[in-house]
Coordinates of C-alpha atoms and ligand atoms in Angstrom, one line a residue:
M1 CA 40.0 45.7 43.4
A2 CA 40.4 44.7 47.0
G3 CA 42.7 45.4 49.9
P4 CA 46.2 46.6 50.0
Y5 CA 46.4 48.9 46.9
K6 CA 47.6 52.5 47.2
V7 CA 47.3 54.9 44.2
V8 CA 50.9 55.3 42.9
S9 CA 52.5 57.4 40.1
G10 CA 55.4 55.9 38.2
K11 CA 58.4 57.6 36.6
T12 CA 56.7 57.3 33.2
Y13 CA 53.4 55.4 33.6
S14 CA 50.7 54.4 36.2
L15 CA 47.9 51.9 35.5
F16 CA 45.8 53.9 37.9
G17 CA 45.6 56.7 35.3
I18 CA 43.2 59.2 36.8
D19 CA 41.3 56.6 38.7
T20 CA 41.7 55.1 42.2
S21 CA 42.1 51.5 40.9
T22 CA 43.7 49.8 38.0
D23 CA 40.5 48.0 37.0
L24 CA 39.7 50.5 34.3
Y25 CA 43.1 50.0 32.7
F26 CA 42.6 46.2 32.4
T27 CA 39.0 46.7 31.2
T28 CA 40.2 49.2 28.6
M29 CA 42.9 46.8 27.3
R30 CA 40.4 44.0 26.9
T31 CA 38.0 46.3 25.1
I32 CA 40.8 47.5 22.7
A33 CA 41.9 44.0 22.0
E34 CA 38.4 42.8 21.3
S35 CA 37.7 45.7 19.0
L36 CA 40.9 45.3 17.0
L37 CA 40.3 41.5 16.8
G38 CA 37.0 42.4 15.2
L39 CA 39.1 44.0 12.4
C40 CA 41.8 41.4 12.4
P41 CA 40.5 38.1 13.9
D42 CA 43.9 36.3 13.8
Q43 CA 45.6 37.1 17.2
R44 CA 49.1 36.3 15.9
S45 CA 48.6 38.5 12.8
L46 CA 47.3 41.4 15.0
L47 CA 50.4 40.9 17.3
L48 CA 52.7 41.2 14.2
H49 CA 50.9 44.4 13.2
V50 CA 51.4 45.8 16.7
Q51 CA 55.1 44.9 16.6
K52 CA 55.5 46.4 13.2
A53 CA 53.9 49.6 14.4
G54 CA 56.7 49.6 17.1
G55 CA 59.4 49.3 14.5
V56 CA 60.1 45.5 14.6
R57 CA 61.2 44.2 11.3
I58 CA 58.8 41.4 10.3
K59 CA 60.5 38.7 8.3
K60 CA 59.1 38.2 4.7
G61 CA 58.5 34.5 5.4
S62 CA 56.1 35.2 8.4
G63 CA 53.2 34.2 6.2
Y64 CA 51.2 37.3 7.1
A65 CA 50.4 40.2 4.8
L66 CA 50.6 43.4 6.9
D67 CA 48.1 46.1 6.4
D68 CA 49.4 49.7 6.7
V69 CA 45.9 51.1 7.2
L70 CA 45.4 48.8 10.2
I71 CA 48.7 49.8 11.6
G72 CA 47.8 53.5 11.4
Y73 CA 44.4 52.7 13.1
I74 CA 46.1 50.8 15.9
R75 CA 48.5 53.7 16.6
K76 CA 45.6 56.3 16.7
T77 CA 43.3 54.1 18.8
L78 CA 46.0 53.4 21.4
H79 CA 47.0 57.0 21.7
D80 CA 43.5 58.2 22.3
L81 CA 42.6 55.6 24.9
L82 CA 45.9 55.0 26.7
K83 CA 47.5 58.4 27.0
P84 CA 46.0 58.9 30.5
Y85 CA 48.3 56.1 31.7
T86 CA 51.5 57.4 30.2
R87 CA 51.3 61.2 31.0
S88 CA 54.8 61.4 32.5
V89 CA 56.7 59.8 29.6
K90 CA 57.5 63.1 27.8
E91 CA 58.8 64.9 31.0
H92 CA 60.9 61.8 31.8
L93 CA 62.4 61.7 28.3
K94 CA 63.6 65.3 28.6
S95 CA 65.4 64.6 31.9
I96 CA 67.3 61.4 31.1
P97 CA 71.0 61.8 32.2
L98 CA 73.7 61.1 29.7
S99 CA 74.7 57.9 31.4
Q100 CA 71.2 56.4 30.6
R101 CA 70.7 57.8 27.1
F102 CA 71.7 54.4 25.6
D103 CA 69.4 52.4 27.8
K104 CA 66.6 51.2 25.4
I105 CA 64.2 50.6 28.3
I106 CA 64.7 54.0 29.9
R107 CA 64.3 55.9 26.6
T108 CA 61.0 54.1 25.6
Q109 CA 58.7 56.6 23.8
Q110 CA 55.1 57.1 24.8
E111 CA 53.7 55.4 21.7
R112 CA 55.9 52.4 22.3
Y113 CA 54.4 52.1 25.8
H114 CA 50.9 51.9 24.3
L115 CA 52.0 49.3 21.8
Y116 CA 53.7 47.2 24.5
M117 CA 50.5 47.4 26.6
L118 CA 48.6 45.9 23.7
E119 CA 51.4 43.4 23.0
I120 CA 51.2 42.1 26.6
E121 CA 47.4 41.7 26.3
L122 CA 47.8 39.8 23.0
V123 CA 50.6 37.6 24.2
N124 CA 48.5 36.6 27.2
R125 CA 45.7 35.6 25.0
I126 CA 47.9 33.7 22.6
Y127 CA 50.0 31.8 25.1
R128 CA 47.7 31.4 28.1
E129 CA 46.6 27.9 27.2
A130 CA 50.2 26.7 26.3
F131 CA 51.4 28.2 29.6
R132 CA 48.7 26.2 31.5
K133 CA 49.7 23.0 29.8
S134 CA 53.4 23.5 30.4
A135 CA 55.0 20.7 32.4
Y136 CA 57.0 23.2 34.4
K137 CA 55.7 26.7 35.3
F138 CA 57.6 29.3 37.0
A139 CA 57.1 33.0 37.8
L140 CA 59.6 35.9 38.2
L141 CA 58.5 38.6 40.6
P142 CA 60.5 41.8 40.6
H143 CA 63.0 42.4 43.4
C144 CA 61.9 46.0 43.5
L145 CA 58.7 44.9 45.3
R146 CA 60.9 44.1 48.3
D147 CA 63.8 46.6 47.9
F148 CA 62.7 49.0 50.4
R149 CA 62.2 46.3 53.0
P150 CA 65.6 46.0 54.7
Q151 CA 64.2 43.1 56.8
C152 CA 63.4 41.0 53.8
K153 CA 64.0 37.3 54.7
S154 CA 64.0 35.8 51.2
V155 CA 66.6 33.0 50.7
P156 CA 68.4 31.6 47.6
G157 CA 66.2 29.0 45.8
E158 CA 66.8 26.5 43.0
M159 CA 67.2 29.3 40.4
E160 CA 66.6 32.6 42.1
Y161 CA 65.6 33.9 45.5
V162 CA 62.4 32.7 47.1
C163 CA 60.1 34.5 49.6
T164 CA 59.8 33.1 53.1
G165 CA 56.6 35.2 53.7
C166 CA 58.0 37.3 56.6
T167 CA 55.8 40.4 56.1
E168 CA 52.0 40.1 55.9
D169 CA 51.1 42.7 53.2
C170 CA 54.2 42.3 51.0
F171 CA 53.1 41.9 47.3
I172 CA 55.8 39.3 46.8
R173 CA 54.3 37.2 49.6
L174 CA 50.7 37.7 48.3
G175 CA 51.7 36.9 44.7
S176 CA 53.8 33.9 45.7
Q177 CA 50.9 32.3 47.7
L178 CA 48.5 32.8 44.7
L179 CA 51.0 31.4 42.2
K180 CA 51.7 28.3 44.3
K181 CA 47.9 27.6 44.6
Y182 CA 48.0 27.2 40.8
G183 CA 51.2 25.1 40.6
I184 CA 53.5 27.9 39.5
Q185 CA 56.9 28.1 41.2
P186 CA 57.5 31.8 42.3
Y187 CA 61.0 33.3 42.4
I188 CA 62.2 36.8 43.1
S189 CA 64.0 38.1 40.0
I190 CA 67.6 39.1 40.7
T191 CA 69.5 37.8 37.7
I192 CA 70.4 40.5 35.1
D193 CA 71.2 38.1 32.3
Q194 CA 67.7 36.7 31.7
G195 CA 68.6 35.3 28.3
K196 CA 71.2 33.0 29.9
L197 CA 68.7 32.0 32.7
F198 CA 65.9 31.2 30.2
R199 CA 68.2 29.1 28.0
R200 CA 69.4 27.1 30.9
L201 CA 65.8 26.5 32.1
K202 CA 64.6 25.6 28.6
A203 CA 67.4 23.0 28.4
E204 CA 66.4 21.6 31.7
Y205 CA 62.6 21.7 31.2
P206 CA 61.8 21.5 27.5
N207 CA 58.0 22.1 28.1
I208 CA 58.2 25.2 30.1
G209 CA 55.9 28.3 30.8
A210 CA 57.1 31.6 32.3
L211 CA 55.0 34.2 34.1
G212 CA 56.5 37.7 34.4
I213 CA 55.6 40.6 36.6
A214 CA 57.5 43.7 35.6
C215 CA 57.3 47.2 34.3
I216 CA 55.7 47.5 30.9
P217 CA 58.8 47.8 28.6
E218 CA 60.7 45.1 30.5
L219 CA 57.7 42.7 30.5
A220 CA 57.1 43.1 26.7
Q221 CA 60.8 42.5 26.0
A222 CA 61.0 39.5 28.3
M223 CA 57.9 38.0 26.6
R224 CA 59.6 38.4 23.2
L225 CA 62.7 36.7 24.5
C226 CA 60.7 33.8 25.9
I227 CA 58.8 33.3 22.6
K228 CA 62.1 33.3 20.7
L229 CA 63.5 30.6 23.0
G230 CA 60.3 28.4 22.8
I231 CA 59.1 29.3 26.3
S232 CA 55.3 30.1 26.7
P233 CA 55.0 33.5 28.3
I234 CA 52.3 35.3 30.1
G235 CA 52.5 38.3 32.4
I236 CA 51.1 41.2 34.5
P237 CA 52.5 44.7 34.4
L238 CA 53.4 46.5 37.6
S239 CA 51.0 49.2 38.5
A240 CA 53.7 51.8 38.1
N241 CA 57.4 51.9 37.4
R242 CA 59.1 53.1 40.6
C243 CA 62.2 51.0 41.1
A244 CA 65.7 52.4 41.5
R245 CA 66.5 52.1 37.8
W246 CA 63.8 54.7 37.2
M247 CA 63.7 56.8 40.3
K248 CA 67.3 56.5 41.8
Q249 CA 65.8 54.6 44.8
A250 CA 63.0 52.1 45.1
Y251 CA 59.5 53.3 46.0
E252 CA 56.6 51.1 46.9
T253 CA 54.7 49.7 44.0
S254 CA 52.1 46.9 43.3
F255 CA 50.4 44.7 40.8
S256 CA 46.8 43.5 40.5
L257 CA 46.4 40.2 42.4
E258 CA 42.9 39.9 40.9
E259 CA 44.2 40.2 37.3
L260 CA 46.9 37.7 38.1
E261 CA 44.3 35.2 39.3
K262 CA 42.2 35.8 36.3
L263 CA 45.2 35.0 34.1
I264 CA 46.2 31.8 35.8
R265 CA 43.0 30.2 37.1
Ligands
SF4_1 S1 57.4 38.6 52.6 FE1 59.0 37.6 51.3 S2 59.7 39.1 49.7 FE2 58.4 40.2 51.3 S3 59.9 41.0 52.7 FE3 59.3 39.0 53.5 S4 60.7 37.5 52.6 FE4 61.0 39.4 51.5

């Protein structure tokens, strides 16, 4: 990992774990996925097992027979290897104010974080090629990466705000440059109703791929929404969840530019 990264702790998770870089997290995710694919070589079947472990009802007509022993093994493996990254979840769950008790993202349990982490890795593997071949590719970068910059000079674009590159080390600027190099149109995500936005884009561009950068629960949920709407999703989790939704005000966070380039090159 190069350059501008600072070790940060999130409200519930940090991909730095107990390390000084997020590299180990991404290596761990690849190792877990490879090892589970050794037991269940069909990526889509493994994804359904992971979703079932997280409480998703899998339709009978899915064509896949789900194995409870594998589901139990997935849960245990993830807990053992991923708990260093989600150490703050339990403390956070005890302190959720009444006003946020019904917010599904805010009350995500520790096990669910681990399942989402693997889900993101598997969705990237399954949809990467379809994303690359999409006629129109766009990316949504989270507005929290610029929230604490009162001087932000982003401007309204075709569908969301776009970065004008006013600040040298801003992660939105760095991410946007990289995305453009690979023919992906970057936007700063402001819209709350992503379902409406994605439906409109799908109607406009039938062959479309979406790249998300977001905190873990939001990224996994957005990927599910894209798949449901026939949009090919890939994504990179933020290094830690530190936006105002989690911490009352936005604190600096980051994402791995190296992992982003590995995913899109
Ligand atoms: S570099 Fe872009 S996103 Fe960052 S503060 Fe400037 S205009 Fe805003």
